[in-house]
mmCIF file of C-alpha atoms (C1' of nucleotides) in Angstrom:
data_model
loop_
_atom_site.group_PDB
_atom_site.id
_atom_site.type_symbol
_atom_site.label_atom_id
_atom_site.label_comp_id
_atom_site.label_asym_id
_atom_site.label_seq_id
_atom_site.Cartn_x
_atom_site.Cartn_y
_atom_site.Cartn_z
ATOM 1 C CA MET Y 25 101.160 18.307 69.449
ATOM 2 C CA ASP Y 26 103.028 19.259 66.149
ATOM 3 C CA SER Y 27 101.293 21.445 63.382
ATOM 4 C CA ASP Y 28 101.973 19.243 60.911
ATOM 5 C CA ALA Y 29 98.311 18.098 60.326
ATOM 6 C CA GLY Y 30 97.173 20.900 59.213
ATOM 7 C CA SER Y 31 99.376 20.355 55.861
ATOM 8 C CA THR Y 32 98.418 18.504 53.240
ATOM 9 C CA CYS Y 33 101.257 17.307 50.866
ATOM 10 C CA SER Y 34 100.699 18.019 46.175
ATOM 11 C CA ARG Y 35 103.933 16.417 45.912
ATOM 12 C CA SER Y 36 105.752 14.298 48.578
ATOM 13 C CA SER Y 37 109.580 14.066 49.094
ATOM 14 C CA SER Y 38 109.450 11.222 50.666
ATOM 15 C CA PRO Y 39 106.622 8.770 49.750
ATOM 16 C CA ASP Y 40 107.769 5.785 51.229
ATOM 17 C CA LEU Y 41 109.126 6.724 54.381
ATOM 18 C CA VAL Y 42 106.939 7.629 57.610
ATOM 19 C CA VAL Y 43 107.431 10.354 60.050
ATOM 20 C CA ASP Y 44 106.710 10.390 62.928
ATOM 21 C CA ASP Y 45 105.976 13.794 63.891
ATOM 22 C CA SER Y 46 104.052 13.645 67.173
ATOM 23 C CA ALA Y 47 108.283 13.947 68.990
ATOM 24 C CA GLY Y 48 107.814 17.145 70.462
ATOM 25 C CA SER Y 49 111.595 17.702 70.345
ATOM 26 C CA PHE Y 50 111.353 19.105 66.951
ATOM 27 C CA PHE Y 51 111.588 22.421 68.785
ATOM 28 C CA SER Y 52 114.028 24.211 69.413
ATOM 29 C CA ASN Y 53 113.196 25.766 73.246
ATOM 30 C CA LYS Y 54 113.255 28.412 72.365
ATOM 31 C CA MET Y 55 110.365 27.643 68.947
ATOM 32 C CA PHE Y 56 109.281 24.988 71.670
ATOM 33 C CA GLN Y 57 108.063 28.540 73.670
ATOM 34 C CA ALA Y 58 106.645 30.269 70.928
ATOM 35 C CA TYR Y 59 104.522 27.369 69.542
ATOM 36 C CA CYS Y 60 103.135 26.738 72.584
ATOM 37 C CA GLN Y 61 102.227 30.764 72.839
ATOM 38 C CA LYS Y 62 100.622 29.648 69.388
ATOM 39 C CA ASN Y 63 99.438 26.217 69.485
ATOM 40 C CA ARG Y 64 95.734 27.439 70.401
ATOM 41 C CA ALA Y 65 95.560 28.914 67.108
ATOM 42 C CA ASP Y 66 97.871 26.647 65.101
ATOM 43 C CA SER Y 67 95.295 23.375 66.914
ATOM 44 C CA GLU Y 68 92.192 25.981 64.864
ATOM 45 C CA ALA Y 69 94.407 25.600 62.074
ATOM 46 C CA SER Y 70 94.712 22.257 62.376
ATOM 47 C CA GLN Y 71 90.840 22.094 62.906
ATOM 48 C CA GLY Y 72 90.172 23.083 59.238
ATOM 49 C CA ARG Y 73 89.961 27.101 59.922
ATOM 50 C CA THR Y 74 93.031 28.676 56.592
ATOM 51 C CA GLU Y 75 94.649 31.445 57.626
ATOM 52 C CA CYS Y 76 93.189 33.308 54.721
ATOM 53 C CA SER Y 77 89.672 33.103 55.240
ATOM 54 C CA SER Y 78 88.022 35.046 56.984
ATOM 55 C CA GLY Y 79 85.088 34.516 59.061
ATOM 56 C CA ASP Y 80 82.956 35.478 55.798
ATOM 57 C CA GLY Y 81 84.438 32.795 54.022
ATOM 58 C CA LYS Y 82 85.759 35.487 51.755
ATOM 59 C CA THR Y 83 89.315 34.987 51.077
ATOM 60 C CA LYS Y 84 92.151 36.982 51.685
ATOM 61 C CA THR Y 85 94.902 38.676 49.646
ATOM 62 C CA ARG Y 86 98.195 37.548 52.357
ATOM 63 C CA SER Y 87 98.742 42.379 52.860
ATOM 64 C CA GLU Y 88 95.244 41.793 54.472
ATOM 65 C CA LEU Y 89 96.288 39.597 56.728
ATOM 66 C CA THR Y 90 95.858 40.544 59.953
ATOM 67 C CA LYS Y 91 99.788 40.103 62.413
ATOM 68 C CA GLU Y 92 98.377 37.152 64.200
ATOM 69 C CA GLU Y 93 96.965 35.429 61.009
ATOM 70 C CA MET Y 94 100.838 35.670 59.231
ATOM 71 C CA GLN Y 95 102.350 34.729 62.456
ATOM 72 C CA ASP Y 96 99.926 31.501 62.345
ATOM 73 C CA LEU Y 97 100.839 31.569 59.260
ATOM 74 C CA ARG Y 98 104.714 31.269 58.870
ATOM 75 C CA LEU Y 99 104.673 29.011 62.214
ATOM 76 C CA LYS Y 100 102.909 26.526 59.195
ATOM 77 C CA VAL Y 101 105.511 26.795 56.379
ATOM 78 C CA ASN Y 102 108.117 26.853 59.790
ATOM 79 C CA SER Y 103 106.075 22.675 60.446
ATOM 80 C CA ARG Y 104 105.438 22.019 56.557
ATOM 81 C CA GLU Y 105 109.937 23.038 55.838
ATOM 82 C CA ARG Y 106 111.036 21.090 59.507
ATOM 83 C CA LYS Y 107 109.106 17.697 58.389
ATOM 84 C CA ARG Y 108 111.006 18.247 54.985
ATOM 85 C CA MET Y 109 113.907 18.388 56.705
ATOM 86 C CA HIS Y 110 113.732 15.760 58.812
ATOM 87 C CA ASP Y 111 112.340 13.247 56.437
ATOM 88 C CA LEU Y 112 115.873 14.188 54.509
ATOM 89 C CA ASN Y 113 117.330 13.684 57.419
ATOM 90 C CA GLN Y 114 115.525 10.514 57.983
ATOM 91 C CA ALA Y 115 116.797 9.400 54.031
ATOM 92 C CA MET Y 116 119.698 10.725 54.765
ATOM 93 C CA ASP Y 117 119.795 8.466 57.809
ATOM 94 C CA GLY Y 118 119.006 5.370 55.837
ATOM 95 C CA LEU Y 119 122.076 5.873 53.032
ATOM 96 C CA ARG Y 120 123.865 5.507 55.697
ATOM 97 C CA GLU Y 121 122.389 2.694 57.169
ATOM 98 C CA VAL Y 122 124.085 0.749 54.162
ATOM 99 C CA MET Y 123 127.021 3.063 53.386
ATOM 100 C CA PRO Y 124 130.201 0.576 54.025
ATOM 101 C CA TYR Y 125 131.808 2.284 57.599
ATOM 102 C CA ALA Y 126 131.177 1.086 60.884
ATOM 103 C CA HIS Y 127 128.815 1.576 62.335
ATOM 104 C CA GLY Y 128 127.790 1.474 66.246
ATOM 105 C CA PRO Y 129 126.721 4.029 69.393
ATOM 106 C CA SER Y 130 130.527 4.597 69.528
ATOM 107 C CA VAL Y 131 130.787 5.790 66.122
ATOM 108 C CA ARG Y 132 130.548 9.543 64.763
ATOM 109 C CA LYS Y 133 128.502 9.472 62.836
ATOM 110 C CA LEU Y 134 129.141 10.535 59.463
ATOM 111 C CA SER Y 135 128.589 14.417 58.709
ATOM 112 C CA LYS Y 136 126.163 14.594 55.441
ATOM 113 C CA ILE Y 137 128.356 15.577 53.093
ATOM 114 C CA SER Y 138 130.631 12.697 53.691
ATOM 115 C CA THR Y 139 127.914 10.217 53.154
ATOM 116 C CA LEU Y 140 126.387 11.448 50.019
ATOM 117 C CA LEU Y 141 130.098 11.715 48.797
ATOM 118 C CA LEU Y 142 130.664 7.928 49.992
ATOM 119 C CA ALA Y 143 127.796 6.312 47.991
ATOM 120 C CA ARG Y 144 128.653 8.488 45.344
ATOM 121 C CA ASN Y 145 132.136 6.902 45.163
ATOM 122 C CA TYR Y 146 130.621 3.584 46.949
ATOM 123 C CA ILE Y 147 128.143 3.261 44.322
ATOM 124 C CA LEU Y 148 131.368 4.289 41.448
ATOM 125 C CA MET Y 149 132.652 1.068 43.239
ATOM 126 C CA LEU Y 150 130.024 -1.085 42.251
ATOM 127 C CA SER Y 151 129.852 -0.111 39.122
ATOM 128 C CA SER Y 152 133.546 -1.067 38.733
ATOM 129 C CA SER Y 153 133.163 -3.956 39.870
ATOM 130 C CA LEU Y 154 130.772 -4.993 38.545
ATOM 131 C CA GLU Y 155 132.025 -4.224 34.565
ATOM 132 C CA GLU Y 156 134.598 -6.147 36.399
ATOM 133 C CA MET Y 157 133.409 -8.930 36.713
ATOM 134 C CA LYS Y 158 131.259 -8.814 33.977
ATOM 135 C CA LYS Y 159 133.974 -9.186 31.999
ATOM 136 C CA LEU Y 160 135.596 -11.600 33.878
ATOM 137 C CA VAL Y 161 133.100 -13.828 33.086
ATOM 138 C CA GLY Y 162 132.747 -12.902 30.213
ATOM 139 C CA ASP Y 163 136.479 -13.708 29.256
ATOM 140 C CA VAL Y 164 136.133 -17.576 31.641
ATOM 141 C CA TYR Y 165 132.869 -18.158 29.163
ATOM 142 C CA GLY Y 166 134.398 -16.842 26.188
ATOM 143 C CA GLY Y 167 137.435 -18.785 26.851
ATOM 144 C CA ASN Y 168 135.811 -21.801 28.306
ATOM 145 C CA ALA Y 169 135.373 -23.371 25.344
ATOM 146 C CA ALA Y 170 139.068 -23.780 24.276
ATOM 147 C CA VAL Y 171 139.667 -24.623 27.657
ATOM 148 C CA GLN Y 172 136.934 -27.067 28.296
ATOM 149 C CA SER Y 173 137.275 -29.538 24.716
ATOM 150 C CA ARG Y 174 141.231 -29.289 26.310
ATOM 151 C CA THR Y 175 139.809 -30.950 29.344
ATOM 152 C CA SER Y 176 136.469 -32.846 28.413
ATOM 153 C CA ALA Y 177 137.902 -35.249 30.891
ATOM 154 C CA HIS Y 178 136.848 -33.021 34.029
ATOM 155 C CA PRO Y 179 133.563 -32.061 32.831
ATOM 156 C CA THR Y 180 132.195 -31.019 36.115
ATOM 157 C CA ILE Y 181 134.180 -28.131 36.399
ATOM 158 C CA THR Y 182 132.392 -25.347 36.536
ATOM 159 C CA PRO Y 183 132.834 -21.889 35.103
ATOM 160 C CA ALA Y 184 132.365 -19.847 37.476
ATOM 161 C CA ALA Y 185 134.954 -22.003 39.432
ATOM 162 C CA PRO Y 186 138.616 -19.827 38.067
ATOM 163 C CA THR Y 187 136.178 -16.742 38.877
ATOM 164 C CA ALA Y 188 137.402 -17.417 42.162
ATOM 165 C CA HIS Y 189 140.827 -17.307 42.828
ATOM 166 C CA LEU Y 190 141.058 -14.633 39.803
ATOM 167 C CA PRO Y 191 142.716 -11.379 41.480
ATOM 168 C CA LEU Y 192 139.620 -8.824 41.834
ATOM 169 C CA HIS Y 193 139.317 -4.958 40.759
ATOM 170 C CA PRO Y 194 141.985 -3.334 43.313
ATOM 171 C CA LEU Y 195 139.400 -0.789 44.281
ATOM 172 C CA SER Y 196 136.869 -4.076 45.204
ATOM 173 C CA GLN Y 197 140.400 -4.855 47.640
ATOM 174 C CA SER Y 198 140.203 -1.462 48.896
ATOM 175 C CA LEU Y 199 136.608 -2.011 49.831
ATOM 176 C CA HIS Y 200 137.419 -5.382 50.848
ATOM 177 C CA SER Y 201 139.895 -4.684 53.461
ATOM 178 C CA LEU Y 202 138.104 -1.708 54.923
ATOM 179 C CA VAL Y 203 136.205 -4.260 55.316
ATOM 180 C CA GLY Y 204 137.415 -6.499 56.444
ATOM 181 C CA SER Y 205 135.503 -9.328 54.722
ATOM 182 C CA THR Y 206 134.846 -11.260 50.793
ATOM 183 C CA PRO Y 207 132.052 -9.489 48.727
ATOM 184 C CA SER Y 208 129.452 -11.378 50.327
ATOM 185 C CA THR Y 209 129.782 -9.579 53.037
ATOM 186 C CA LEU Y 210 129.147 -6.620 51.791
ATOM 187 C CA GLN Y 211 125.236 -7.030 51.936
ATOM 188 C CA HIS Y 212 125.957 -7.845 56.208
ATOM 189 C CA HIS Y 213 127.547 -4.884 56.596
ATOM 190 C CA SER Y 214 125.909 -3.613 59.229
ATOM 191 C CA SER Y 215 127.230 -5.831 61.546
ATOM 192 C CA LEU Y 216 129.987 -5.157 60.937
ATOM 193 C CA PRO Y 217 132.756 -4.535 62.479
ATOM 194 C CA SER Y 218 136.055 -5.147 64.597
ATOM 195 C CA SER Y 219 137.821 -5.003 61.750
ATOM 196 C CA ALA Y 220 136.379 -1.666 61.551
ATOM 197 C CA PRO Y 221 137.997 1.712 62.808
ATOM 198 C CA GLY Y 222 138.219 1.763 66.286
ATOM 199 C CA PRO Y 223 135.699 4.931 67.277
ATOM 200 C CA HIS Y 224 135.922 8.602 66.749
ATOM 201 C CA SER Y 225 136.951 7.085 63.347
ATOM 202 C CA PRO Y 226 134.483 7.508 60.198
ATOM 203 C CA PRO Y 227 136.086 6.281 56.881
ATOM 204 C CA SER Y 228 139.047 8.807 55.797
ATOM 205 C CA THR Y 229 138.184 11.662 52.966
ATOM 206 C CA SER Y 230 140.429 9.535 50.825
ATOM 207 C CA PHE Y 231 137.841 6.625 51.140
ATOM 208 C CA LEU Y 232 135.253 9.245 51.009
ATOM 209 C CA GLY Y 233 136.699 9.842 47.321
ATOM 210 C CA PHE Y 234 137.521 13.218 46.760
ATOM 211 C CA HIS Y 235 138.141 13.127 43.015
ATOM 212 C CA ALA Y 236 139.327 15.451 41.274
ATOM 213 C CA PRO Y 237 135.720 17.002 39.432
ATOM 214 C CA VAL Y 238 134.583 16.780 44.267
ATOM 215 C CA GLN Y 239 137.229 18.162 45.047
ATOM 216 C CA GLY Y 240 136.433 21.235 43.335
ATOM 217 C CA LEU Y 241 133.691 21.639 44.609
ATOM 218 C CA LEU Y 242 134.810 20.747 47.819
ATOM 219 C CA LYS Y 243 137.815 24.596 49.904
ATOM 220 C CA ASP Y 244 139.408 22.475 52.347
ATOM 221 C CA PRO Y 245 138.348 18.441 51.201
ATOM 222 C CA LEU Y 246 141.679 17.001 53.392
ATOM 223 C CA HIS Y 247 140.631 19.747 56.341
ATOM 224 C CA LEU Y 248 136.654 18.780 55.979
ATOM 225 C CA THR Y 249 137.529 15.570 57.634
ATOM 226 C CA SER Y 250 140.680 15.850 58.879
ATOM 227 C CA SER Y 251 139.202 14.111 61.938
ATOM 228 C CA TYR Y 252 139.089 11.599 60.053
ATOM 229 C CA ARG Y 253 141.447 8.709 59.720
ATOM 230 C CA HIS Y 254 142.068 5.709 57.180
ATOM 231 C CA PHE Y 255 140.843 2.735 57.981
ATOM 232 C CA PRO Y 256 143.731 -0.144 59.339
ATOM 233 C CA GLY Y 257 145.237 -2.062 56.003
ATOM 234 C CA MET Y 258 144.006 0.892 53.926
ATOM 235 C CA PRO Y 259 146.985 1.852 51.598
ATOM 236 C CA CYS Y 260 147.427 5.282 51.464
ATOM 237 C CA PRO Y 261 147.023 7.284 49.004
ATOM 238 C CA CYS Y 262 144.216 3.820 48.695
ATOM 239 C CA SER Y 263 143.355 2.828 45.421
ATOM 240 C CA LEU Y 264 139.529 4.609 45.836
ATOM 241 C CA CYS Y 265 142.058 7.375 45.468
ATOM 242 C CA GLN Y 266 142.842 7.065 42.343
ATOM 243 C CA PRO Y 267 140.960 7.780 39.070
ATOM 244 C CA LEU Y 268 138.468 5.182 38.010
ATOM 245 C CA PRO Y 269 138.921 3.278 35.379
ATOM 246 C CA THR Y 270 137.380 3.869 31.660
ATOM 247 C CA THR Y 271 134.545 1.975 32.777
ATOM 248 C CA THR Y 272 133.184 4.209 34.997
ATOM 249 C CA SER Y 273 134.919 7.032 34.449
ATOM 250 C CA LYS Y 274 131.448 8.200 32.536
ATOM 251 C CA LEU Y 275 129.371 8.486 35.455
ATOM 252 C CA HIS Y 276 131.759 10.644 36.760
ATOM 253 C CA SER Y 277 130.404 13.150 34.593
ATOM 254 C CA LEU Y 278 127.179 11.966 36.252
ATOM 255 C CA SER Y 279 125.562 15.663 37.353
ATOM 256 C CA MET Y 280 122.621 15.619 39.983
ATOM 257 C CA ASN Y 281 120.912 17.794 38.272
ATOM 258 C CA ARG Y 282 117.293 18.039 39.112
ATOM 259 C "C1'" DT X 19 138.382 30.311 71.274
ATOM 260 C "C1'" DA X 20 137.900 28.955 65.990
ATOM 261 C "C1'" DG X 21 135.478 25.793 62.513
ATOM 262 C "C1'" DG X 22 133.461 22.208 61.460
ATOM 263 C "C1'" DC X 23 128.204 20.442 61.438
ATOM 264 C "C1'" DC X 24 123.517 20.883 62.288
ATOM 265 C "C1'" DA X 25 119.139 22.765 62.841
ATOM 266 C "C1'" DT X 26 116.141 26.142 62.389
ATOM 267 C "C1'" DC X 27 113.727 30.197 60.360
ATOM 268 C "C1'" DT X 28 112.995 33.064 56.701
ATOM 269 C "C1'" DG X 29 111.503 34.982 51.828
ATOM 270 C "C1'" DG X 30 112.058 33.851 47.017
ATOM 271 C "C1'" DT X 31 111.327 30.680 43.230
ATOM 272 C "C1'" DC X 32 108.918 26.794 40.947
ATOM 273 C "C1'" DC X 33 105.526 23.451 40.291
ATOM 274 C "C1'" DT X 34 99.926 21.543 40.545
ATOM 275 C "C1'" DA J 24 96.835 29.858 45.882
ATOM 276 C "C1'" DG J 25 98.929 26.673 48.399
ATOM 277 C "C1'" DG J 26 102.749 23.676 48.826
ATOM 278 C "C1'" DA J 27 107.520 22.062 47.831
ATOM 279 C "C1'" DC J 28 111.839 23.131 46.982
ATOM 280 C "C1'" DC J 29 115.793 25.834 47.792
ATOM 281 C "C1'" DA J 30 120.011 28.756 49.906
ATOM 282 C "C1'" DG J 31 121.165 32.476 53.289
ATOM 283 C "C1'" DA J 32 120.727 33.620 57.539
ATOM 284 C "C1'" DT J 33 121.732 33.019 62.963
ATOM 285 C "C1'" DG J 34 122.403 30.079 66.658
ATOM 286 C "C1'" DG J 35 123.625 26.489 69.162
ATOM 287 C "C1'" DC J 36 126.915 22.499 69.954
ATOM 288 C "C1'" DC J 37 131.028 20.092 69.469
ATOM 289 C "C1'" DT J 38 136.271 19.214 69.258
ATOM 290 C "C1'" DA J 39 140.531 19.660 68.237
#
DNA sequence: TAGGCCATCTGGTCCT
DNA sequence: AGGACCAGATGGCCTA
């Protein structure tokens, strides 16, 4: 149904995504009516006829196109743009799926901006936790030589054991309280839930991580997500709202330049 | 009703 | 030249 059949992509924005173009819901009612009026012309275009070539094989410049051909071209461009945006939204949905917040039919979907901010902060937090872990492991292994020499009578003690009782990084604690679980469950967050907020309560502005640089991008961060509530058990202001440790501060300066 | 969010259209620019 | 990408405009839907 979609006229995308006639489009060829020299550059794919999301090569791994498979988009179902057959959905007629891509069109609004108005668009659908307009589309139907042009359906015949589109089908011709999708069969290989280019809108810029006349019957005798000569190519026309855009200024030479008839009104009908221009409309035809416009429809094709619109269709491509629509597909592009749908791909983008699919990627956004994919991102939402791996974010640590309650999923479900009764939970309002994260907005795009919230998804991006949450994702950013999530990555920063994981990076921070990883650094912390590395440090702890280093401490354990580094200091273990002395420890082991003193406890050589107990060679079965594993180096990793002590870390299980060490305090987690505040950021990790926040996340853990958010998901109501241990770090290992983060890998299975999609089944989370009950510890998560009730319906219609996506992550709070705080959890979304409006650090200074991000705040600057928003007119009114607090108002932006005023409909959100903090998660139960989340300190307010939660630690995620606090400046990240220096180990991840470098990441703050990372931009998303193309 | 205002504001937020979203989908779509559209024209411009960049890239292949 | 054609397609991807981008940003502004517009209108619809939903919620407080």
